[in-house]
XYZ file of C-alpha atoms in Angstrom:
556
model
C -11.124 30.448 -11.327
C -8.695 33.470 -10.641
C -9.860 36.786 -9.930
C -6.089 38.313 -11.147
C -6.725 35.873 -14.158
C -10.325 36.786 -15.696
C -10.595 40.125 -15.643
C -14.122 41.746 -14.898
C -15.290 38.302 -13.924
C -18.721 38.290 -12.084
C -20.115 36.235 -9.501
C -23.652 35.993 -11.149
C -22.167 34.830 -14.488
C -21.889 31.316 -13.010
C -24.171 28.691 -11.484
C -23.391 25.508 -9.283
C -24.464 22.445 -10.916
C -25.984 20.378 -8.815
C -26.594 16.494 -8.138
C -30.108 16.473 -8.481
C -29.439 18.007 -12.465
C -30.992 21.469 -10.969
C -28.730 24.281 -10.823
C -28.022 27.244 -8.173
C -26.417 30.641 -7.268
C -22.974 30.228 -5.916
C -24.248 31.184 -2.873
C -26.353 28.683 -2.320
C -22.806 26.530 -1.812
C -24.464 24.536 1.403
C -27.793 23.226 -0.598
C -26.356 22.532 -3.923
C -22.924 20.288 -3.466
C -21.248 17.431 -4.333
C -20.058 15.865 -0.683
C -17.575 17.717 1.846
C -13.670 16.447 1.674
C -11.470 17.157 4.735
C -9.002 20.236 5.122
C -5.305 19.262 3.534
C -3.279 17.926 5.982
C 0.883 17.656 7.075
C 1.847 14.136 6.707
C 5.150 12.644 8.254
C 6.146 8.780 7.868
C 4.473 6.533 10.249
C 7.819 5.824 11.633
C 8.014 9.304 13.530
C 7.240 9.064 17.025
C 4.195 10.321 19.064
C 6.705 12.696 20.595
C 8.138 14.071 18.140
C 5.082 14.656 16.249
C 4.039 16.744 18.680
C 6.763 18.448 18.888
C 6.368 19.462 14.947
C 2.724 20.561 15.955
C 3.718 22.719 18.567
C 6.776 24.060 16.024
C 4.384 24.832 13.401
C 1.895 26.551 15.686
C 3.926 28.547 16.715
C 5.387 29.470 13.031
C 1.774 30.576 11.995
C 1.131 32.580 15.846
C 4.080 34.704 14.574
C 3.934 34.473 11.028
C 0.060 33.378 9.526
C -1.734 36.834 11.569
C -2.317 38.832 8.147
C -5.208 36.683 6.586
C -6.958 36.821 3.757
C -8.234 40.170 2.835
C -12.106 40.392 1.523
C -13.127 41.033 -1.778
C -14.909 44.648 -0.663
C -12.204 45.623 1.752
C -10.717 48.943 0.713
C -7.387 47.673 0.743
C -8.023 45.401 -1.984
C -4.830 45.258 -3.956
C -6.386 44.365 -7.490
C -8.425 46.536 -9.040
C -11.180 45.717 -11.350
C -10.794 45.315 -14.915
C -13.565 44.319 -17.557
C -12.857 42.246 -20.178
C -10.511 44.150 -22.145
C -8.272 44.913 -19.094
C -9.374 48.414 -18.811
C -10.068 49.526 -15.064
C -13.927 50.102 -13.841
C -13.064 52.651 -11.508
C -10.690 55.295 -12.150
C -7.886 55.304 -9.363
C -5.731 57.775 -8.560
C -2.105 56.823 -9.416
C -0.578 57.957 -5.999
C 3.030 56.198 -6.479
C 5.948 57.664 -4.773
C 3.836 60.742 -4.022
C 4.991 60.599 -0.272
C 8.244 58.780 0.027
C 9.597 59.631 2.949
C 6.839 59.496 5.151
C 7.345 56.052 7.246
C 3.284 55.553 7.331
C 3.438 55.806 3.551
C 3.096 52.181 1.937
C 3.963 52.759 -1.831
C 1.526 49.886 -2.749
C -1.500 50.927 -0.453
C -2.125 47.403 0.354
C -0.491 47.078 3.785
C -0.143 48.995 6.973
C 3.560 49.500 7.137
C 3.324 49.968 11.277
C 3.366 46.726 11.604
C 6.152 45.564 9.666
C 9.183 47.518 11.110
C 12.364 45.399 11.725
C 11.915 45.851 15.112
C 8.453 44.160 14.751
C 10.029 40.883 13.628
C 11.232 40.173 17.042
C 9.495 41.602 20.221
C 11.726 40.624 23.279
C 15.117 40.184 21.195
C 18.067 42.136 22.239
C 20.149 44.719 19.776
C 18.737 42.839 16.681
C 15.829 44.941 15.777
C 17.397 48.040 16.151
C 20.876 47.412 14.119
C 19.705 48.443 10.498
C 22.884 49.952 10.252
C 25.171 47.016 9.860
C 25.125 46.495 5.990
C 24.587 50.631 5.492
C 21.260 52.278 5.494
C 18.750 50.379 5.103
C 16.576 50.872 1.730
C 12.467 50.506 1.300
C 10.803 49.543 -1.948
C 10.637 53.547 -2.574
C 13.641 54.596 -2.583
C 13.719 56.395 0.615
C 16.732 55.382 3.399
C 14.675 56.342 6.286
C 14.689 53.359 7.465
C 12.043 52.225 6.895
C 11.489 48.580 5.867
C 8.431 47.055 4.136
C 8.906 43.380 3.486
C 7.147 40.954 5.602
C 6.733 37.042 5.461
C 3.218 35.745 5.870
C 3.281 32.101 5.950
C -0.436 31.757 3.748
C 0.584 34.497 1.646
C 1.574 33.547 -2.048
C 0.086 35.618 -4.860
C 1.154 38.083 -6.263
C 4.834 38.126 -4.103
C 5.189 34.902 -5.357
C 4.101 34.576 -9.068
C 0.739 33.744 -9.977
C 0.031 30.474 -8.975
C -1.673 30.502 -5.271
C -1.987 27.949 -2.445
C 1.831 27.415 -1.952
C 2.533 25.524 0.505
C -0.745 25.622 2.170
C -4.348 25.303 1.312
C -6.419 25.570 4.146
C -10.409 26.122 3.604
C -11.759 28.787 5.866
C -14.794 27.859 7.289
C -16.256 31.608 7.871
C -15.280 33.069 4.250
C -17.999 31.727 1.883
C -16.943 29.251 -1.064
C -17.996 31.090 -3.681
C -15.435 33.680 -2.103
C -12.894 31.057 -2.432
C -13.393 30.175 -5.458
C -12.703 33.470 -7.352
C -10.237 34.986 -4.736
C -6.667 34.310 -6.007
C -4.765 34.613 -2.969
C -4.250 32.169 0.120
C -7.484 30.995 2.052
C -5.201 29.635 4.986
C -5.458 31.668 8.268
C -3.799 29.050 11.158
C -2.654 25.964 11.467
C -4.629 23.120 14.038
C -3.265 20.214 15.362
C -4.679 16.569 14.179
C -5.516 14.849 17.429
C -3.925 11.748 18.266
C -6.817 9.194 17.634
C -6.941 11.194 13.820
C -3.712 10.596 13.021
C -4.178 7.701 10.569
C -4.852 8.431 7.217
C -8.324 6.430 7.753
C -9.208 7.759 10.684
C -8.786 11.165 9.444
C -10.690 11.358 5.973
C -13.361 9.055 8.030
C -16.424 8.925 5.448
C -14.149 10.262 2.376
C -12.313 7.431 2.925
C -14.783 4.843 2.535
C -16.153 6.390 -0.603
C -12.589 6.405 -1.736
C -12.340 2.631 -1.308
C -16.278 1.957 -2.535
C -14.694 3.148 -5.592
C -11.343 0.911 -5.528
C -13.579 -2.429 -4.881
C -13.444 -4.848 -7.044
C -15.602 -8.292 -7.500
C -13.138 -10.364 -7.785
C -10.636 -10.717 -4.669
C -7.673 -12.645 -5.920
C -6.664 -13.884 -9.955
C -3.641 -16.133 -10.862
C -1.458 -16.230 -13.401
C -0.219 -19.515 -14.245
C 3.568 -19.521 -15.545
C 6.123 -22.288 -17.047
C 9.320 -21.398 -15.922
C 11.342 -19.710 -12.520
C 12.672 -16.699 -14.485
C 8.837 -15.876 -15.616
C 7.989 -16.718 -12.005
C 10.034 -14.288 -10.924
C 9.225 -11.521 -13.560
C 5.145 -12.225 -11.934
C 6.223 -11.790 -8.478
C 7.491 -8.731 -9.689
C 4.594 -7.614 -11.256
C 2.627 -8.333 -8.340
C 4.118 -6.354 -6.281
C 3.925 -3.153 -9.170
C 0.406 -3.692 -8.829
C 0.624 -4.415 -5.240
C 2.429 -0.377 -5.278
C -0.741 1.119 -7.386
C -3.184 -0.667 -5.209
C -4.518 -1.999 -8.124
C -7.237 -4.953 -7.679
C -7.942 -7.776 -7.897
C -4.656 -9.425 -6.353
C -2.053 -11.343 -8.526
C -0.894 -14.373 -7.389
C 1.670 -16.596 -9.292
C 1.505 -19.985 -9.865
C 4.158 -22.093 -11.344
C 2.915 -24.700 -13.949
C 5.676 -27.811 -15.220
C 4.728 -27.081 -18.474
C 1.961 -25.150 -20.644
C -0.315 -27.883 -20.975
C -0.475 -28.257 -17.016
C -1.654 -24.855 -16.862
C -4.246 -24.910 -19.271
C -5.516 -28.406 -17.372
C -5.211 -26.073 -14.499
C -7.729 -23.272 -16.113
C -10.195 -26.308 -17.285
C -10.213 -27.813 -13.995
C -11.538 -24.486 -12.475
C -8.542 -22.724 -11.060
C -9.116 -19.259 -11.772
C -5.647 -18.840 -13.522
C -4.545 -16.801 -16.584
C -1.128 -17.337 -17.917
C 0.596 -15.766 -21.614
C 0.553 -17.582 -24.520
C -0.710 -20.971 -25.764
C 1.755 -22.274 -28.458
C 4.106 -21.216 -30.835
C 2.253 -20.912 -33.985
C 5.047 -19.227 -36.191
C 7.901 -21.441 -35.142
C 6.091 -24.814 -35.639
C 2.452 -25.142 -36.469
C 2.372 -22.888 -39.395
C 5.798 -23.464 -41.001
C 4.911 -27.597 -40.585
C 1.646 -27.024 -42.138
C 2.988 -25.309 -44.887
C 5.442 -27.674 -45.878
C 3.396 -30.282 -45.137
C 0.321 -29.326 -47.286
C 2.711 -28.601 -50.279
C 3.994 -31.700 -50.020
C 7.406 -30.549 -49.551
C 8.028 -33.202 -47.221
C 6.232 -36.699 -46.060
C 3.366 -35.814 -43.741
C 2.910 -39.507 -42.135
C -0.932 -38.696 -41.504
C -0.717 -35.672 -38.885
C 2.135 -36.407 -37.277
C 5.011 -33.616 -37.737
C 7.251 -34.451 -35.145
C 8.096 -37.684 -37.326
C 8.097 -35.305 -40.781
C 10.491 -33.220 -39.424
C 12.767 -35.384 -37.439
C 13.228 -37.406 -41.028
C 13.420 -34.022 -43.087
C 16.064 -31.976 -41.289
C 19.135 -33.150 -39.790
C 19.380 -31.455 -36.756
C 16.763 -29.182 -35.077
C 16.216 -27.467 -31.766
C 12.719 -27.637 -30.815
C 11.475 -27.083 -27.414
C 9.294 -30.013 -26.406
C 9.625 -32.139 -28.964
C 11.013 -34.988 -26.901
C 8.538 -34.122 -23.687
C 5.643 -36.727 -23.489
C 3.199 -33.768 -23.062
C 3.591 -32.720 -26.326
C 4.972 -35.999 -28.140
C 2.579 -38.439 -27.178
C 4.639 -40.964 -29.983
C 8.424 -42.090 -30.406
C 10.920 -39.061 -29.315
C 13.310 -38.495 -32.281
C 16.576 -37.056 -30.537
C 17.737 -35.011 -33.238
C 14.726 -32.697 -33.148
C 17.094 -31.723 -29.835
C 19.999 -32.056 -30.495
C 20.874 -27.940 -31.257
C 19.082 -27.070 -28.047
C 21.050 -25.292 -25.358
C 19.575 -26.063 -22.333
C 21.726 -27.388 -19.573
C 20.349 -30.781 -16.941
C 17.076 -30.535 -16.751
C 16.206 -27.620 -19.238
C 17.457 -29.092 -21.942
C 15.195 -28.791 -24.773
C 12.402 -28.058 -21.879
C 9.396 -25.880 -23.357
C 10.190 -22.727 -21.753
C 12.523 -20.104 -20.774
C 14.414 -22.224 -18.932
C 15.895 -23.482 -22.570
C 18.297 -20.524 -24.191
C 16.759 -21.375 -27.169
C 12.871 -21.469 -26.569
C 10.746 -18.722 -28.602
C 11.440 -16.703 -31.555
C 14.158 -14.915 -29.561
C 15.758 -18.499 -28.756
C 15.190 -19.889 -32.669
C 17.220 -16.709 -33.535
C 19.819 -17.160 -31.379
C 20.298 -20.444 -32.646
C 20.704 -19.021 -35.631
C 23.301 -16.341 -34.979
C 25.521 -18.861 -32.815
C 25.753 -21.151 -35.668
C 23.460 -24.021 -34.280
C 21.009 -23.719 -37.201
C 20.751 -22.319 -41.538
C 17.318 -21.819 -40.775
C 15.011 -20.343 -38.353
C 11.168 -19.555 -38.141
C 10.367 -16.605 -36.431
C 7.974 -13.864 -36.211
C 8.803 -10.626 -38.726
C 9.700 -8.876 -35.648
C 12.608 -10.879 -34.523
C 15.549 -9.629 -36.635
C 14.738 -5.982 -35.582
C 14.681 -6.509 -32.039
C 18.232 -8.399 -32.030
C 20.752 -6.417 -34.383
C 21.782 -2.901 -34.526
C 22.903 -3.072 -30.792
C 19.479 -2.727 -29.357
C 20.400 -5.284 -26.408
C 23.339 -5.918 -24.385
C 23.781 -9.348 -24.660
C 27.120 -10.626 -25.966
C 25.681 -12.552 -28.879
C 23.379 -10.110 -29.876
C 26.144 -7.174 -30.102
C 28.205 -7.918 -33.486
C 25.138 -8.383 -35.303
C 23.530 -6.910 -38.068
C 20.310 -6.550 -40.295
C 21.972 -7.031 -43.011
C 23.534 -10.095 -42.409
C 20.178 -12.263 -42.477
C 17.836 -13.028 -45.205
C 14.179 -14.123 -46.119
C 13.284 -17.415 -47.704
C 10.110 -16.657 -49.357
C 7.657 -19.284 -50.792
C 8.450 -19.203 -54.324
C 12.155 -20.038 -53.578
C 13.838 -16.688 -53.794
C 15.371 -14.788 -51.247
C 14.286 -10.848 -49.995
C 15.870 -8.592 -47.381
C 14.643 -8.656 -43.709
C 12.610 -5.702 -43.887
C 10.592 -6.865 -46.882
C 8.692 -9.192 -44.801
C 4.997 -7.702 -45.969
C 5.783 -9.658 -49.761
C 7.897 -12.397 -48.276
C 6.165 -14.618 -45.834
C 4.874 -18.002 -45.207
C 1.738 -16.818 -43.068
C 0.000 -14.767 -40.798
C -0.837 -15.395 -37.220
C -3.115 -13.925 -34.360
C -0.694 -12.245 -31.765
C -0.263 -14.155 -28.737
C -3.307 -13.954 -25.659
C -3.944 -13.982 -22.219
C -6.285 -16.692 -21.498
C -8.676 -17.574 -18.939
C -11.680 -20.119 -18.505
C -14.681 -20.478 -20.674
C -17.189 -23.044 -21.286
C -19.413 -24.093 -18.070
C -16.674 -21.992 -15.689
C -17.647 -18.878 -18.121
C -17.780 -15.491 -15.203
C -18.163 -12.270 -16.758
C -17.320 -10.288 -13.955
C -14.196 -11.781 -13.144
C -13.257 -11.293 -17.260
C -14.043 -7.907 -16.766
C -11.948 -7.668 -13.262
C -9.423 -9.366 -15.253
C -9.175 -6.682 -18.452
C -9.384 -3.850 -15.788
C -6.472 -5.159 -14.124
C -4.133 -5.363 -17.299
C -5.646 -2.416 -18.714
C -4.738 -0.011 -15.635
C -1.513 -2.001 -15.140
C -0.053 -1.084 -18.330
C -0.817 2.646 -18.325
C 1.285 2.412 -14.949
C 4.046 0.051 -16.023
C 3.859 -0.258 -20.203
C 6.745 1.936 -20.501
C 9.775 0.390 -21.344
C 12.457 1.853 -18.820
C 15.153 -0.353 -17.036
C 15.293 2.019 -13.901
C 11.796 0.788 -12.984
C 9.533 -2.420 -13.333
C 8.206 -3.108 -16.689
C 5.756 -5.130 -18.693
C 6.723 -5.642 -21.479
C 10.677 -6.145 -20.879
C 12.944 -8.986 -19.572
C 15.954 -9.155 -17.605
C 18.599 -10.151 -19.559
C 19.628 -12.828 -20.516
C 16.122 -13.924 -20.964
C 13.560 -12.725 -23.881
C 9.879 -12.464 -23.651
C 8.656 -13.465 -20.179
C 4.780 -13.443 -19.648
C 4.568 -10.756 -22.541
C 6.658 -10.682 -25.284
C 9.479 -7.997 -25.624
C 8.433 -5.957 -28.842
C 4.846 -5.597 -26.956
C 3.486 -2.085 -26.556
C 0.128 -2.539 -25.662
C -2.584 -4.815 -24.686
C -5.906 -4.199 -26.472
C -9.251 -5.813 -25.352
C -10.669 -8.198 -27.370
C -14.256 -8.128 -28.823
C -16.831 -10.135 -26.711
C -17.653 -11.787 -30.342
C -14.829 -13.085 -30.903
C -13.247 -14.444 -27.465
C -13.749 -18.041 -28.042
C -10.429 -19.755 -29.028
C -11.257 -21.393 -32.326
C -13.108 -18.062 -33.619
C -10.082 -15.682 -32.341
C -7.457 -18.124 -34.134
C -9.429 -18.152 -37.080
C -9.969 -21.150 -39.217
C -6.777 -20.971 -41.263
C -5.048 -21.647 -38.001
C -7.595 -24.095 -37.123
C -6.840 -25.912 -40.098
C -3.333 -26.111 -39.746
C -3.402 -26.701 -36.566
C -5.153 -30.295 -37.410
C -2.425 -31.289 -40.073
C 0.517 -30.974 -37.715
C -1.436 -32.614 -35.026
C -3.674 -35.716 -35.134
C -5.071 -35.335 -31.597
C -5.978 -31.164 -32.279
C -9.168 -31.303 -32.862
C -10.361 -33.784 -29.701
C -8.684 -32.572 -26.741
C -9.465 -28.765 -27.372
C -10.000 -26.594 -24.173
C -12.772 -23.859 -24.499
C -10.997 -20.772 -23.595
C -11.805 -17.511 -23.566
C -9.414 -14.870 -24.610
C -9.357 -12.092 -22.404
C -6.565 -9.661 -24.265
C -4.580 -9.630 -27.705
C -0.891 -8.253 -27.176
C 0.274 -5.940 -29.846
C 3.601 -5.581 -31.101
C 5.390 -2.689 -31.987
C 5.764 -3.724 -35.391
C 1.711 -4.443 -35.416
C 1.804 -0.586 -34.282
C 3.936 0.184 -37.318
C 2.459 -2.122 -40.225
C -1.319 -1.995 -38.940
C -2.494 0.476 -35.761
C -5.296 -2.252 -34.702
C -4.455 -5.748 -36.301
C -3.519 -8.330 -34.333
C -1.736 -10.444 -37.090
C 1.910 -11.287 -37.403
C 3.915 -11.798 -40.427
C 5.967 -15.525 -40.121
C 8.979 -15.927 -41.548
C 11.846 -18.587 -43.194
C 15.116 -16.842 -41.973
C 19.111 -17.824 -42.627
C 21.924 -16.253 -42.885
C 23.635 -14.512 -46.072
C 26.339 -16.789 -45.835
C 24.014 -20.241 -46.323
């Protein structure tokens, strides 16, 4: 509170609340308080030497011997420069306007605040030679009166900052006073600081100096669980983690992120069933494959062969690129080539189930797309939005356009890109971060776990290339860990965490045509977080559904 700011405010109009609910005078500051904190402190860089520390002690003592002398003024002293006003800014007190009554009289101070003795030039410097007495050099020198006797009234006091300097106090300093009362302090508004004292040497660690503070500072920043992992598929998401870790690592957020690199995405969710405590982004990729199969599938649009899609689609379309399809992790019958053979991956990351493969995820399909690979791609309703109109920097990404890709809709006609909400095969749960359930079920590391992404995005959710970021990849790559349109994580309900009842039974369902083994291998999971896209943010503030759609280009 500001005395200069509240006019006619009074001490006994407010009460210290204190810890035990009870409340007291301000005056009774020492029996009814919430803890003591240490005084603020100067802080150099660790790197500075012993020596020269104390050579920037003995520097600033000095500065305040010569330059901190004119404290802090009471409330009742008669020099008291505000006067007081009651609530409608009229004065209490009559005063006598006295203003330039006496100008040229050097004892005179035009603002009867200050004793004007002892701030003559030559006062500035005691043992100097001819500087004190030159006021000559640039003419005669003028006071804040008028008057050219001489006389000069400005003076620098190092704790001094209202009302000289505006009306915001404790510039520079803020030094607590231990023999002005804090009630005093509290509805003063000018500097409380009257010297500067010297940290000793064994206090000169920020731990050593707020002692007990500190502790309670770091009783606050403990956290249950020490360490999490995050399981990833690839060395470019490996390296977006490491990353990460060490944002958090800056925030001193907790628990600890480590990264662990998984061969594929079925190794790391063996990894979270056999009691690793590992989270990692993602399970599958329901739009470009389970729900687009299922749908064809069911409406008999093309020969199911029981529940095996792979086969369906390798003896439906010509060529394909689908990541995985030829891995024995997630083929587990004959590998059909051309389900590959539009795949970009080079060596080993060809047609590999990650981001290792230029065209993995709906960012990939697309690009598969736009480079000619493909007539068709299934994608999330996001995906043409994020990669025309020049919003990246990528070569093939540059030239293209909205308006140069279509929607295939169910009924066999064709719609723009934006009219995705009519024209769409599907909607899907966005993707989750996912962590173990069943008998390795721990509630406190769930909640350690939710804390950690929760805090972590309000530090690094914006999307800025100058800094570390969530929710953006380096380019060339697309949606590593979290996808690229995501602006948000948002807890999931407790109720519906388990896998099968956060997927919902439509997904279920399809899930078990496009795969005979879906329903016998599952892993219980619990789903910590949904992602939500901007889009989601646009069509729906809290769903977690995505629109899935057929997309080709206007010239098919």
């Amino acid at each position: 509170m500001a005395w200069i700011s509240l006019g006619g405010v009074r001490q006994e109009q407010f009460d210290l609340l204190c810890k035990d609910g009870s409340r007291r005078p301000l005056s009774d500051f020492e029996n009814c308080n919430w803890g003591l904190v240490p005084s603020d402190a100067i802080v150099v860089s660790s790197a500075v030497s012993f020596e020269t520390r104390e050579k920037f002690q003995a520097f600033l003592q000095e500065f305040a011997k010569r330059y901190g002398k004119n404290g802090p003024r009471h409330l009742d002293s008669p020099d008291q420069r505000e006067p007081e006003l009651d609530n409608f800014g009229n004065r209490l007190l009559p005063t006598q306007d006295r203003y330039n009554a006496r100008p040229n009289q050097p004892e005179y101070d035009p603002y009867n605040s200050r004793n004007v003795q002892r701030f003559r030039r030559q006062n500035y410097v005691q043992d100097g030679p001819d500087y004190e007495t030159r006021n000559t050099l640039n003419g005669p020198e003028r006071n804040y009166s008028g008057g050219t006797d001489g006389t000069y009234y400005e003076h620098f006091d190092l704790f001094e900052s209202t009302p000289r300097y505006g009306e915001h106090g404790n510039l520079l300093f803020q030094v607590l006073v231990a023999n002005e009362p804090l009630y005093l302090r509290l509805l003063i508004n000018y500097d409380s600081a009257r010297d500067i004292v010297p940290v000793p040497e064994n206090l000169q660690t920020y731990e050593a100096f707020l002692g007990k503070s500190h502790e309670i500072i770091m009783e606050v920043r403990k956290c249950p669980v020490n360490r999490m992992t995050m399981c990833v598929t690839s060395d470019e998401e490996k390296n977006k983690c490491v990353k990460m870790r060490t944002a958090l690592k800056a925030q001193l957020l907790k628990p600890e992120l480590d990264c662990y690199k998984g061969y594929s995405q079925i190794h790391c969710m063996q990894a979270i069933r056999g009691a690793k405590n590992t989270c990692h982004g993602g399970i599958n990729t329901a739009a470009g494959w389970v729900y687009p199969m299922a749908y064809l599938i069911s409406n008999g649009w093309i020969r199911s062969y029981g529940c095996n899609s792979i086969r369906a689609a390798a003896e439906y379309f010509t060529k394909s690129c689908v990541p995985g399809a030829i891995s024995t992790e997630y083929n587990t019958g004959v590998p059909y080539d051309n389900m590959c053979d539009l795949c970009h991956g080079a060596s080993f990351r060809y047609c590999k189930r990650d981001a290792s493969e230029d065209y993995y995820g709906h960012t990939g399909a697309f690009r598969c797309l736009v480079e000619g690979g493909g007539d068709v791609a299934f994608v999330k309703h996001t995906t043409v939005f994020e990669n025309t109109g020049g919003k990246k920097r990528e070569w093939w990404v540059r030239d293209n356009l909205m308006e140069d890709f279509e929607l295939l809709c169910p009924d066999g006609t064709r719609a723009e890109a934006n009219e995705y909400r009519k024209c769409n095969l599907g909607k899907i749960k966005s993707n989750a971060i996912v962590t173990r359930g069943g008998y390795g079920y721990n509630e406190t590391q769930i909640d350690a776990y939710i804390n950690l992404f929760m805090y972590a995005q309000t530090f690094y959710g914006r999307k800025t290339r100058d800094d570390f970021s969530m929710f953006m990849s380096d380019p060339p790559h697309s949606d590593l860990i979290f996808q690229d349109a995501t602006t948000q994580l948002k807890v999931i309900p407790a109720s519906q965490r388990y896998y099968s009842v956060y997927l919902g039974s439509d997904f279920m369902r399809a899930r078990r045509i496009v795969d005979c083994n879906a329903g016998s291998g599952s892993i219980f999971a619990t789903i910590a977080l949904t992602i939500l896209s901007c889009a989601l943010l646009i069509e729906k503030a809290h769903s977690s559904l995505w629109d899935f759609c057929s997309l080709c280009s206007k010239e098919l």
